[in-house]
Tab-separated table of C-alpha atoms in Angstrom:
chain	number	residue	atom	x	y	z
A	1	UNK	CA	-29.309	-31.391	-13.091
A	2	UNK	CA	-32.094	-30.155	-15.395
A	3	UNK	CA	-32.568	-31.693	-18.779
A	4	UNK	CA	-35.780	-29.783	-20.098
A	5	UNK	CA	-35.875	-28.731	-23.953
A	6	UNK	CA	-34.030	-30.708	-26.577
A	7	UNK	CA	-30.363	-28.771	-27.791
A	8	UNK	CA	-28.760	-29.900	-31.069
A	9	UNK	CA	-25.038	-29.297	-30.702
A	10	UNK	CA	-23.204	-27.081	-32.669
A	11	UNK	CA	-19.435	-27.780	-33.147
A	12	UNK	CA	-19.229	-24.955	-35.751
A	13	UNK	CA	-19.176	-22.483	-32.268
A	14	UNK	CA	-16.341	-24.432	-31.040
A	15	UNK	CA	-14.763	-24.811	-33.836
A	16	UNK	CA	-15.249	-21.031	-33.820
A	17	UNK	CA	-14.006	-20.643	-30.307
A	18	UNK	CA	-10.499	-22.280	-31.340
A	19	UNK	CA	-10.191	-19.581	-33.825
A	20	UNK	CA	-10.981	-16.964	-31.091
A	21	UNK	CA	-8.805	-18.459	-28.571
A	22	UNK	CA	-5.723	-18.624	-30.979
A	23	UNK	CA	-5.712	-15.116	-32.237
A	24	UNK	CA	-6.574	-14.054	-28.181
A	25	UNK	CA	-3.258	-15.044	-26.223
A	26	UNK	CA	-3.256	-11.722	-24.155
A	27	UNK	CA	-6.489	-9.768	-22.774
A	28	UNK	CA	-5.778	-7.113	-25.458
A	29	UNK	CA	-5.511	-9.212	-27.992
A	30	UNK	CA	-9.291	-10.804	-26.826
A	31	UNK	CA	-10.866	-7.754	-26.323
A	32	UNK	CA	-9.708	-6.823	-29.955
A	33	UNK	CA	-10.875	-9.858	-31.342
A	34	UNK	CA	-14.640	-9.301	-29.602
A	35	UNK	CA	-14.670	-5.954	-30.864
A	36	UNK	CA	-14.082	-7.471	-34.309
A	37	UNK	CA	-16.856	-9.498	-33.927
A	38	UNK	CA	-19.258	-7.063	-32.912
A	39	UNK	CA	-18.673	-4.841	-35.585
A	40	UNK	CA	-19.722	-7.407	-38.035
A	41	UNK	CA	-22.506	-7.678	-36.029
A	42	UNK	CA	-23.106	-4.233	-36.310
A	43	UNK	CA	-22.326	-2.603	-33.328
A	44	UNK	CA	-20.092	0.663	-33.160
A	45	UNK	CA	-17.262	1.553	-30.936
A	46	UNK	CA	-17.693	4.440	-28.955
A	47	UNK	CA	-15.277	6.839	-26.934
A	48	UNK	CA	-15.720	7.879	-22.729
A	49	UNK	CA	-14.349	11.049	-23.616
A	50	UNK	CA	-16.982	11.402	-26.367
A	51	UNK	CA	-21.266	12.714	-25.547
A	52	UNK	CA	-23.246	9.505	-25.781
A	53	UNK	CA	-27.007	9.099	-27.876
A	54	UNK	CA	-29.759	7.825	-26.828
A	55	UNK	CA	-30.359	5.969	-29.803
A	56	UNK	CA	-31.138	2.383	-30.972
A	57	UNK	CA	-28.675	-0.113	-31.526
A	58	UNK	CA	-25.779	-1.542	-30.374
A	59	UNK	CA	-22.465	-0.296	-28.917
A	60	UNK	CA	-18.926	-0.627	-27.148
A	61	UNK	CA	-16.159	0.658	-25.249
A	62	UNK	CA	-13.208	-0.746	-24.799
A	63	UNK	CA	-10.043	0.191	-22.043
A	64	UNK	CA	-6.931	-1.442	-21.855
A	65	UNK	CA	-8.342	-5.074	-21.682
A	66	UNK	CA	-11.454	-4.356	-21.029
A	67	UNK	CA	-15.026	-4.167	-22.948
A	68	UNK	CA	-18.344	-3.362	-22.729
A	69	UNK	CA	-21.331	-3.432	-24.551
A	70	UNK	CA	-24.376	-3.181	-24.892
A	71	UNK	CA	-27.540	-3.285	-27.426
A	72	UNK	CA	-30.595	-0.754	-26.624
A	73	UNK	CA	-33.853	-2.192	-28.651
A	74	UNK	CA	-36.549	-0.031	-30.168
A	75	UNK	CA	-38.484	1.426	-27.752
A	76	UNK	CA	-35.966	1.249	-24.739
A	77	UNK	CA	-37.154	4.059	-22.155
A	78	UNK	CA	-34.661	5.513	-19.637
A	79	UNK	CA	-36.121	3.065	-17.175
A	80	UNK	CA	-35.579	-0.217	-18.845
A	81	UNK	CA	-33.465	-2.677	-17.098
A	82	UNK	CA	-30.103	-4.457	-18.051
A	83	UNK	CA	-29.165	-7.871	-18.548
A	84	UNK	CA	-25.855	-8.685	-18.254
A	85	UNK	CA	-23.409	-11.397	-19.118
A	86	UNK	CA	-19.871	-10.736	-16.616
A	87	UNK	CA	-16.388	-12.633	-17.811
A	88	UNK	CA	-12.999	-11.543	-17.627
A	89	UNK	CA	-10.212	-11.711	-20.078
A	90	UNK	CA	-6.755	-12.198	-18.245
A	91	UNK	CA	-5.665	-15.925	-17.622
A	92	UNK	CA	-2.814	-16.754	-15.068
A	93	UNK	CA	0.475	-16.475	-16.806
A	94	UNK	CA	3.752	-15.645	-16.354
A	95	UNK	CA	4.734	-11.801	-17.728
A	96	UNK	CA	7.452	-9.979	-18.602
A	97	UNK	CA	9.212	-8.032	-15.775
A	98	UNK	CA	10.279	-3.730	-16.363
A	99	UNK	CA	14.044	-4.896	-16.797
A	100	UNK	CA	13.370	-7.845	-18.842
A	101	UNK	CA	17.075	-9.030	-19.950
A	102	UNK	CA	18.941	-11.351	-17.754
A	103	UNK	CA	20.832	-14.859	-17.733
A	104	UNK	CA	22.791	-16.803	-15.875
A	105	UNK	CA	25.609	-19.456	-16.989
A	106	UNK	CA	25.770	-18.082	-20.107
A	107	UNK	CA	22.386	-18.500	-21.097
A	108	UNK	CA	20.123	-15.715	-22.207
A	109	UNK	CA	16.901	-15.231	-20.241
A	110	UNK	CA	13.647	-13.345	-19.749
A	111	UNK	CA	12.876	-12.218	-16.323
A	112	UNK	CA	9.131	-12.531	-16.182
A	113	UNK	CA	6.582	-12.499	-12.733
A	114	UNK	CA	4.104	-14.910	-12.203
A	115	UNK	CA	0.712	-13.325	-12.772
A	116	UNK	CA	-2.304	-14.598	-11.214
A	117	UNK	CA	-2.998	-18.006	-9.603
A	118	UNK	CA	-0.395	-20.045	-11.429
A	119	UNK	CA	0.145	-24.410	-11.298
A	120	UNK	CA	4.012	-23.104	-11.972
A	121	UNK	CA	4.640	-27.055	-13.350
A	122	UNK	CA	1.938	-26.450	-16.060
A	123	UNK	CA	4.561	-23.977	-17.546
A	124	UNK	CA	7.849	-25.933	-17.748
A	125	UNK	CA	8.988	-27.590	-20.579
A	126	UNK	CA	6.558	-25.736	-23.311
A	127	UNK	CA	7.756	-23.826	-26.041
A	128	UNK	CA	6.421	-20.163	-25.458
A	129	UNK	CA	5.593	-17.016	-27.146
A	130	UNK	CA	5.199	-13.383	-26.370
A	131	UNK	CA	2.149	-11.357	-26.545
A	132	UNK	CA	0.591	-8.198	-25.340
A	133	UNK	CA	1.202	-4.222	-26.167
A	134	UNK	CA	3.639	-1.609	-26.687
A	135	UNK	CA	3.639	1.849	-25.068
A	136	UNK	CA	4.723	4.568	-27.944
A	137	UNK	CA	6.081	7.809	-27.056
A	138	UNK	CA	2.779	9.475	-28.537
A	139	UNK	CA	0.599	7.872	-26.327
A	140	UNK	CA	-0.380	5.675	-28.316
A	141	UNK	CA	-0.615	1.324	-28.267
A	142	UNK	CA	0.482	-1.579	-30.320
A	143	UNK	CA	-0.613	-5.145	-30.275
A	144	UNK	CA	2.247	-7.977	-30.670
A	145	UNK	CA	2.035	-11.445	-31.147
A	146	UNK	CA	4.846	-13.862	-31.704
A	147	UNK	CA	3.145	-16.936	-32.089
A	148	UNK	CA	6.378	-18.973	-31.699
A	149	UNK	CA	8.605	-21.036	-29.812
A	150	UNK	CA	11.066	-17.571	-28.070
A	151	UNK	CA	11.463	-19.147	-24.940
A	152	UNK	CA	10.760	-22.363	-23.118
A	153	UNK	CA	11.193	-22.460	-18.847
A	154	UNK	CA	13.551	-25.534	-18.776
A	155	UNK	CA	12.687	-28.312	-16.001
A	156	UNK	CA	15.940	-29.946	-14.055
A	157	UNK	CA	16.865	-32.908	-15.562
A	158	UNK	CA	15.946	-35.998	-12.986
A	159	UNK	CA	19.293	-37.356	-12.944
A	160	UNK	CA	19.707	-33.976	-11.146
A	161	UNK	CA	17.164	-34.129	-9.022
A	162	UNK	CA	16.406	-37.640	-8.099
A	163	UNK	CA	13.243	-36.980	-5.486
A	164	UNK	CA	11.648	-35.056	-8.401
A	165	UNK	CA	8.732	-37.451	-8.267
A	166	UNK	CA	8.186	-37.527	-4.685
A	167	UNK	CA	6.907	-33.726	-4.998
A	168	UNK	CA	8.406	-30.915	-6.946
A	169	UNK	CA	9.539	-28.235	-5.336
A	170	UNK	CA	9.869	-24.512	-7.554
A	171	UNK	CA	11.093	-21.172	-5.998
A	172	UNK	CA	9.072	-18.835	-7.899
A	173	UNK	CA	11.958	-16.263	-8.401
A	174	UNK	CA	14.716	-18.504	-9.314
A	175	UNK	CA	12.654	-21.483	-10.972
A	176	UNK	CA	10.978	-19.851	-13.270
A	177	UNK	CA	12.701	-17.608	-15.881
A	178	UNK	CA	12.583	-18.722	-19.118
A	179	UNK	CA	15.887	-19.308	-21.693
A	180	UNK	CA	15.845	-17.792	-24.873
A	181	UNK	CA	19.520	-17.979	-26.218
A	182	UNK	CA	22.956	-18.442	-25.238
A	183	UNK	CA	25.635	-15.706	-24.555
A	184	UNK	CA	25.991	-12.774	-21.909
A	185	UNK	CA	23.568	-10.676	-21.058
A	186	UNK	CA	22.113	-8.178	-23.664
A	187	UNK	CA	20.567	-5.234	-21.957
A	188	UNK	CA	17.568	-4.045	-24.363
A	189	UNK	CA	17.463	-6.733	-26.421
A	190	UNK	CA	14.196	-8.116	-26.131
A	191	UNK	CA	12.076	-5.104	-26.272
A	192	UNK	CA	14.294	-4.092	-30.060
A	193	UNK	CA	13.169	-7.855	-31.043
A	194	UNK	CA	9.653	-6.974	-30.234
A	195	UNK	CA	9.549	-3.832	-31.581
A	196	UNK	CA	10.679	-4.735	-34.842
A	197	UNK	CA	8.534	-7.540	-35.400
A	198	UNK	CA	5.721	-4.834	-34.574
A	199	UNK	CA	7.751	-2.796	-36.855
A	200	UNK	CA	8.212	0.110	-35.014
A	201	UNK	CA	11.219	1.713	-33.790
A	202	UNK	CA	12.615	0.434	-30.294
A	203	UNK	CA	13.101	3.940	-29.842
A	204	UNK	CA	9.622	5.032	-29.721
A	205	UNK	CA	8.491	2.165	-27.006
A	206	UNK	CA	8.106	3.961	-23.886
A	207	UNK	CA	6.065	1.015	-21.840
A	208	UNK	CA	5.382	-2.729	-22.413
A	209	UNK	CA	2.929	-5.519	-21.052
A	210	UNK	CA	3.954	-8.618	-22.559
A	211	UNK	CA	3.430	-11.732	-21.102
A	212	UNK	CA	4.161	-15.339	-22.248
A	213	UNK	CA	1.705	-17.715	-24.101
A	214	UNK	CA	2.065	-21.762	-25.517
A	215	UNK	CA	2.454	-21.915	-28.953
A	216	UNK	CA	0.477	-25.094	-28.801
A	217	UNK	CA	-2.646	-25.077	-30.928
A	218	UNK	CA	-6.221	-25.548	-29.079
A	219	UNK	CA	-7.490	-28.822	-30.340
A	220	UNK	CA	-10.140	-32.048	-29.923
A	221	UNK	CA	-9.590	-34.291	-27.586
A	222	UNK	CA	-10.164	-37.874	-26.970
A	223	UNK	CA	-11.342	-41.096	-29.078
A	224	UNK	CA	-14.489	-39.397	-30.186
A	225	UNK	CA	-13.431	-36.053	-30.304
A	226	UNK	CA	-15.667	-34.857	-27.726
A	227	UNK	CA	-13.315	-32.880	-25.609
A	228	UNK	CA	-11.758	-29.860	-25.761
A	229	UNK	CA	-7.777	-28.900	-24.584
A	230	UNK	CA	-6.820	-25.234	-24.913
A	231	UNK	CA	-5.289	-22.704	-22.939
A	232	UNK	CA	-7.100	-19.639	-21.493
A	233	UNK	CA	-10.105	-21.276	-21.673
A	234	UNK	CA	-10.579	-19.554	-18.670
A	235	UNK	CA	-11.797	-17.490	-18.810
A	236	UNK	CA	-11.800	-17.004	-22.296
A	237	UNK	CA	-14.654	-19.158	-23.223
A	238	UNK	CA	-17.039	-17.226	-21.241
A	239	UNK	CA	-15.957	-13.890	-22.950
A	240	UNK	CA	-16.445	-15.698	-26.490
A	241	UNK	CA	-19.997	-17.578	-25.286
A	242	UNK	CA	-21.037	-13.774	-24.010
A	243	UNK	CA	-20.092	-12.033	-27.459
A	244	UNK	CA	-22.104	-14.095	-29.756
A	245	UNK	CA	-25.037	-14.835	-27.325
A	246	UNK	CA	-25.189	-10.646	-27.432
A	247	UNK	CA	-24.182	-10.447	-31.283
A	248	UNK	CA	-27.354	-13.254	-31.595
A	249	UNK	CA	-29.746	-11.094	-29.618
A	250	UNK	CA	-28.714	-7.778	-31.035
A	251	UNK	CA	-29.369	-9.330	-34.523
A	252	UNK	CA	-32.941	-10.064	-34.052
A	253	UNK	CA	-33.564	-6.423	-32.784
A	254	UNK	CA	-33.450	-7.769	-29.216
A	255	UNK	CA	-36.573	-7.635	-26.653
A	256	UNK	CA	-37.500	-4.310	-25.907
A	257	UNK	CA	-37.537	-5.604	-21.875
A	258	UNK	CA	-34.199	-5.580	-21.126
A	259	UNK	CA	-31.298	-4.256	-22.508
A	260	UNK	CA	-28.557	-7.075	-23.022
A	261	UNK	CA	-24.857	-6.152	-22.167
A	262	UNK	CA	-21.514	-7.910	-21.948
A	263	UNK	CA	-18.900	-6.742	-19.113
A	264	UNK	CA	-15.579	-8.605	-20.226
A	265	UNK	CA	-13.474	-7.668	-17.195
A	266	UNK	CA	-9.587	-7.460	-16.948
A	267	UNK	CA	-7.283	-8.128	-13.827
A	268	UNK	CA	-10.163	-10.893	-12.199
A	269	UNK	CA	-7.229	-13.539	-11.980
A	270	UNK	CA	-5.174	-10.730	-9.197
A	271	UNK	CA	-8.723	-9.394	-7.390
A	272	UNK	CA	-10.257	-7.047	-9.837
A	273	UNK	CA	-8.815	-4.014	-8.333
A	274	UNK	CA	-8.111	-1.688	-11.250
A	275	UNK	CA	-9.504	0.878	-13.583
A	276	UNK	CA	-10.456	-2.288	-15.922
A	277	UNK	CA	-11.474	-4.587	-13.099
A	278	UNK	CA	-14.730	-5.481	-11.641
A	279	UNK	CA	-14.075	-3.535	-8.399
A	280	UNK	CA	-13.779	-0.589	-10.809
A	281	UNK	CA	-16.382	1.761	-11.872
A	282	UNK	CA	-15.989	0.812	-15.673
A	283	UNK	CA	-19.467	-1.059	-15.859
A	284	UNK	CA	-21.341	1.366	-13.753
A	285	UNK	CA	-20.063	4.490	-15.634
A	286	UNK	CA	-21.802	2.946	-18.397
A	287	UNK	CA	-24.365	1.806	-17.547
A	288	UNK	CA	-25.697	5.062	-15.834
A	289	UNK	CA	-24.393	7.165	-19.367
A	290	UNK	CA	-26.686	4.823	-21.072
A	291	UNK	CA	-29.406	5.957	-18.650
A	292	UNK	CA	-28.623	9.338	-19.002
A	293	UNK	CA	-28.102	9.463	-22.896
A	294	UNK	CA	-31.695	7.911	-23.274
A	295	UNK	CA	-32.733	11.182	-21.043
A	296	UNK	CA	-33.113	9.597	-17.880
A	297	UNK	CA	-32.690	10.727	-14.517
A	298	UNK	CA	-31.045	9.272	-11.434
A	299	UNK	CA	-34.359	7.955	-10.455
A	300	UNK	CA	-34.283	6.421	-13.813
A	301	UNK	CA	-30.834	5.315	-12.937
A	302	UNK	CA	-32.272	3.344	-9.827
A	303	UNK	CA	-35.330	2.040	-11.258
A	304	UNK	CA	-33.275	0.310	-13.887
A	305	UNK	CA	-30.546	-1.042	-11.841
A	306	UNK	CA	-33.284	-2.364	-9.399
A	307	UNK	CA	-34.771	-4.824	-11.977
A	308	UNK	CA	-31.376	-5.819	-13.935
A	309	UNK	CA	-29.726	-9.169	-13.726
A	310	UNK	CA	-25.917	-9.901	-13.924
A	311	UNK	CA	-24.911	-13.713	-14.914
A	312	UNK	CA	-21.690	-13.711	-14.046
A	313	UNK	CA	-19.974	-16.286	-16.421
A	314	UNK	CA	-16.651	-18.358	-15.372
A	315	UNK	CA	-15.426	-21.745	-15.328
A	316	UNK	CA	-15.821	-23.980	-13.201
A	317	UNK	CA	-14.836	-27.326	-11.914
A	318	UNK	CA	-15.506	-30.867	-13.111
A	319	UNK	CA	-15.319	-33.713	-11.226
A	320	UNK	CA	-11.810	-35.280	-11.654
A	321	UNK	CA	-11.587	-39.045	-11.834
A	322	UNK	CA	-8.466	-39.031	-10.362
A	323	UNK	CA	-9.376	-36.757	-7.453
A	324	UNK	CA	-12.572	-38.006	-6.595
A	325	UNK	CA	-12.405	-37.218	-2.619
A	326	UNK	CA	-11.670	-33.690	-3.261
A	327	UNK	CA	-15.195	-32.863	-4.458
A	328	UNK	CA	-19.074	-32.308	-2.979
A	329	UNK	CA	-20.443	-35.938	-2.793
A	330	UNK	CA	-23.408	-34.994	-4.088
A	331	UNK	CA	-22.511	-32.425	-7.254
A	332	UNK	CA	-20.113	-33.888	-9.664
A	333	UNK	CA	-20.298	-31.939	-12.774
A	334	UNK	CA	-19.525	-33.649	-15.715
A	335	UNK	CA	-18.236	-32.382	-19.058
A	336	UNK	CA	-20.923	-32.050	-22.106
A	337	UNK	CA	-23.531	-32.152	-19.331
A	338	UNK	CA	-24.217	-28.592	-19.899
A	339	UNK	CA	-23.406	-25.161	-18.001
A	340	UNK	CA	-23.025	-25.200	-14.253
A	341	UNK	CA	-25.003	-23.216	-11.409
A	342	UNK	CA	-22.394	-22.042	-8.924
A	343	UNK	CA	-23.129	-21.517	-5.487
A	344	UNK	CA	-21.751	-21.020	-2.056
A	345	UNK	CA	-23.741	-19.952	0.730
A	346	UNK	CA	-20.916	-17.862	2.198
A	347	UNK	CA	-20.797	-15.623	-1.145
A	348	UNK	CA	-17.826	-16.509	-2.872
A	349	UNK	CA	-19.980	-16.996	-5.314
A	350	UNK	CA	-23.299	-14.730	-5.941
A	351	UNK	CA	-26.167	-17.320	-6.300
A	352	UNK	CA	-28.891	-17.357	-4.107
A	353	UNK	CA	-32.458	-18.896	-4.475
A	354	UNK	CA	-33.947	-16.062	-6.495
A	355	UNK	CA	-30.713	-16.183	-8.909
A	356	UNK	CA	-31.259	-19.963	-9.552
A	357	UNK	CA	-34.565	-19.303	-10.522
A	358	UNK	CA	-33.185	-17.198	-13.314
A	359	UNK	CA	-30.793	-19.374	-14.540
A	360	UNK	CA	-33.278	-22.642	-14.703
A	361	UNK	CA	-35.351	-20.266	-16.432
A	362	UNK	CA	-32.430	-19.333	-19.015
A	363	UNK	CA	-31.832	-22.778	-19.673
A	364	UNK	CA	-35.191	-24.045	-20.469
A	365	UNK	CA	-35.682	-21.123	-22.315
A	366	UNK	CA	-32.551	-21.965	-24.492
A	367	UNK	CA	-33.249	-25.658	-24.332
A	368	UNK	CA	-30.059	-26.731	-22.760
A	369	UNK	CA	-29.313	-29.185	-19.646
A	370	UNK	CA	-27.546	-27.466	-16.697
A	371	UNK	CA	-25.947	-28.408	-13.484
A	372	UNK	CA	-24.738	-27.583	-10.078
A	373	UNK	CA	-21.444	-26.807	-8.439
A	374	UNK	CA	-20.656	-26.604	-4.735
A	375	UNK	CA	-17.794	-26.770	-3.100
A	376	UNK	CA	-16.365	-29.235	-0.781
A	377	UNK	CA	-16.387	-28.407	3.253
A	378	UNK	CA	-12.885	-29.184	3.463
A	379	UNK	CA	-11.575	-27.372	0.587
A	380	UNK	CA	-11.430	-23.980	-0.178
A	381	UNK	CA	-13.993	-22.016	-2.779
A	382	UNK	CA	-12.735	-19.786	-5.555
A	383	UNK	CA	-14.553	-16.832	-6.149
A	384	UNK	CA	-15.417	-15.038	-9.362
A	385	UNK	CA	-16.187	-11.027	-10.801
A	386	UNK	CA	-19.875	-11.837	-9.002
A	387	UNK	CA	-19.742	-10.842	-5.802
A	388	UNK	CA	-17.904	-7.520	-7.009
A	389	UNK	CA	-20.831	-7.211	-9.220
A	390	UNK	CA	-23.368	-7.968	-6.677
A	391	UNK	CA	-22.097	-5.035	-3.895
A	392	UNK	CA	-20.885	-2.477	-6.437
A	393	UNK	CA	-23.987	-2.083	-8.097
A	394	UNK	CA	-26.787	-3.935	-5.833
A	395	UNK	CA	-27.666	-5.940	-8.987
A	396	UNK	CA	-29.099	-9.403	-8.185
A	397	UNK	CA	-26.153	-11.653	-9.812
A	398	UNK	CA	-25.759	-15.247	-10.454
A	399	UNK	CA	-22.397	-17.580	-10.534
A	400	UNK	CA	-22.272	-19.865	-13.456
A	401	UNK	CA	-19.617	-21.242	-16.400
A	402	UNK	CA	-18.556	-24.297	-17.942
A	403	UNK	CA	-17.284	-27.292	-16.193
A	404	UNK	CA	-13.443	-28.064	-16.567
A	405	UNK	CA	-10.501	-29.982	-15.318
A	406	UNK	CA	-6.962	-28.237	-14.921
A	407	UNK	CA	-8.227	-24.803	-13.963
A	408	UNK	CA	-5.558	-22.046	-14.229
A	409	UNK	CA	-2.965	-24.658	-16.226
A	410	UNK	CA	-1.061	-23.411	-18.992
A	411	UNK	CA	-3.277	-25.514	-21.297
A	412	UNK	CA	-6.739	-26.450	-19.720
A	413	UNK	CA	-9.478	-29.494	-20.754
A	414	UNK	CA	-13.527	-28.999	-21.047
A	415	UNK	CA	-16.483	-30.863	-22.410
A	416	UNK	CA	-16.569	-30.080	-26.965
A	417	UNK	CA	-20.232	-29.460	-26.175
A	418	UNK	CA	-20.322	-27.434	-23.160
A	419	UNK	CA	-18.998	-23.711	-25.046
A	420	UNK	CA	-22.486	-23.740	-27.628
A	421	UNK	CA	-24.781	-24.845	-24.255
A	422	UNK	CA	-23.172	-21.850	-22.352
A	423	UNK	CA	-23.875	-19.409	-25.002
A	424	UNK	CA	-26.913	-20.930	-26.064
A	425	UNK	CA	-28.147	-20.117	-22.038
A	426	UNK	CA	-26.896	-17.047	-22.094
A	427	UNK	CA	-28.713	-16.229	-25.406
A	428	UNK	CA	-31.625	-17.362	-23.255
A	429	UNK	CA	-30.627	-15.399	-20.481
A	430	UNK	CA	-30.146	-11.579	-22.811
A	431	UNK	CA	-33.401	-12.385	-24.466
A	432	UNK	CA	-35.210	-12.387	-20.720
């Protein structure tokens, strides 16, 4: 762990997170919520189907769940590099299936699929909303969000199930579907509930992806406050950290060495393979128009993408005190002990020597402690949008995030301190 530089924590970013998190319980709903932000900030949303300047000043595009932007300072030539801040926006979750009514016993219920890389016990017994878009017949999209308790996944009762505590057992098609009234079987139902709380006709709704979110509020945690329990903190956080470390840079005009970016990635929780995934060519579609709009060439295009950076950001785990065995010996990040290095040699993560070097450099520049995670031989490593970003684009990239406990849980638990020292290194990191 490095502790160079003095950082005075600022709660009013986590505070601010909350907010973020709360209006954000779908990908759509987060990359709305960024873009909101970033207009404040100044920067304008532009259209792929649209020519691109060459301008100064920041911009976006957004697709489906995805964003990306970027800031080009004064004096930018067609050669400058990129630095740029990777997350993703989708959380594992449990979504709504293309025939959603069904029930059983004469109970009403939601047939739903499990997205992602789901701890299916995190999701029983928790009252649940429904979030996400509507499809219109005119092509075009509407966000919903019914922030309250529609459905709840019911657990067997444990006079029904008396070795329920010896291990729990869930088939993931019959275990799962959540209750949301009692009577037969209403075919169309949900999607005219939905549709009229988005007041729009049921009619008119064409295509849906909803998915299910806990009503339960983000909130401090612990006798002095200094944790933090949320859901979709990943990989939420990291999106949030990356917007106002590049709103923060953009607003003092940037460096003129580097032009900062933020990738905020969909569909990293299933493998990234999709038009707004990592494995797509979203990111590298822009950045070569960017290139190209500041009258570059393909030898431009190389130059720059031989000198630019990616830090991709993701959490990450902490030690657990309860699982002590299952961790490196020798790396036990802590919470509030500042953002974590990631590596694995076999490139499940992206870091390498050179990489590291960057990051210790982002830290000190920032002021900000930092630490290191490696996996355990014996247990299986996660990987992250790095890699991708690594072999898509030959960018040198670097793993890091924020070290948490209950990774992919419906509702997950991180150092209070940790979301300001990740955006306060990636600040560092943009201003390169």
């Amino acid at each position: 762990m490095s502790t160079a530089g003095t950082v005075f924590f600022d709660r009013s970013h986590t505070d601010d997170l909350i907010t973020y998190l709360s209006a954000s319980p779908s990908p759509y709903h987060a990359v709305a919520s960024a873009a909101e932000r970033l207009e404040k900030a100044g920067f304008r949303q532009v259209a792929e189907t649209e020519a691109w300047d060459g301008r100064s000043g920041g911009r976006f595009v957004v697709r489906g769940g995805a964003l990306i932007a970027w800031y080009v300072p004064e004096g930018a030539g067609p050669e400058t590099p990129f630095r740029v801040v990777g997350a993703h926006t989708d959380s594992p979750n449990l979504r709504v299936k293309p025939a959603p009514d069904t029930g059983a016993e004469g109970w009403r219920q939601i047939a739903v699929e499990i997205y992602g890389g789901v701890p299916l016990n995190t999701w029983l017994d928790r009252d649940l909303g429904l979030s996400g878009r509507l499809a219109l017949r005119d092509g075009s999209t509407v966000l919903v969000r019914l922030d309250e308790a529609l459905l709840r996944v019911p657990q067997l009762a444990i006079h029904l199930d008396r070795q329920v505590n010896d291990g729990m057992k869930l088939d993931r098609q019959r275990h799962l579907t959540p209750v949301w009234g009692i009577g037969p079987v209403d075919e169309g139902s949900l999607i005219e509930y939905v549709a009229d709380r988005a007041e729009v006709a049921a009619a008119e709704v064409t295509g849906w992806d909803l998915m299910v979110h806990d009503v339960q509020p983000p909130s401090y945690l612990g006798r002095d406050r200094e944790l933090l329990a949320a859901p979709r903190l990943d990989n939420l956080l990291s999106v949030h950290a990356g917007t106002a470390a590049l709103a923060a840079v953009a607003s003092a005009g940037g460096s003129g060495s580097a032009i900062p970016v933020l990738a905020a990635f969909d569909h990293e929780e299933t493998g990234s393979e999709s038009d707004t995934g990592a494995q797509g060519p979203l990111l590298g579609n822009v950045l070569e128009r960017s290139v190209f709009a500041r009258g570059g060439s393909m030898e431009d295009r190389a130059r720059a993408l031989a000198s630019t950076v990616c830090l991709s950001a993701d959490m990450g785990h902490a030690v657990h005190p309860n699982y002590g065995e299952r961790h490196e010996p020798g790396h036990h990040p802590m919470p509030n002990g500042g953002p974590i290095l990631k590596v694995n040699v076999n490139q499940r993560y992206s870091t390498d020597g050179v990489g590291r070097a960057v990051f210790a450099a982002a830290c000190e520049r920032a002021g900000v402690p930092w630490q290191t995670f490696v996996s355990n031989n014996a247990m299986p490593c996660g990987t992250t949008i790095g890699p991708i970003t690594a072999a898509r684009l030959g960018i040198t990239t670097v793993d890091c995030g924020v070290a948490a406990l209950s990774m992919h849980s419906s509702r997950e638990l991180c150092g209070a301190d940790d979301p300001f020292l990740l955006a306060s290194a990636l600040k560092g990191f943009l201003e390169g």
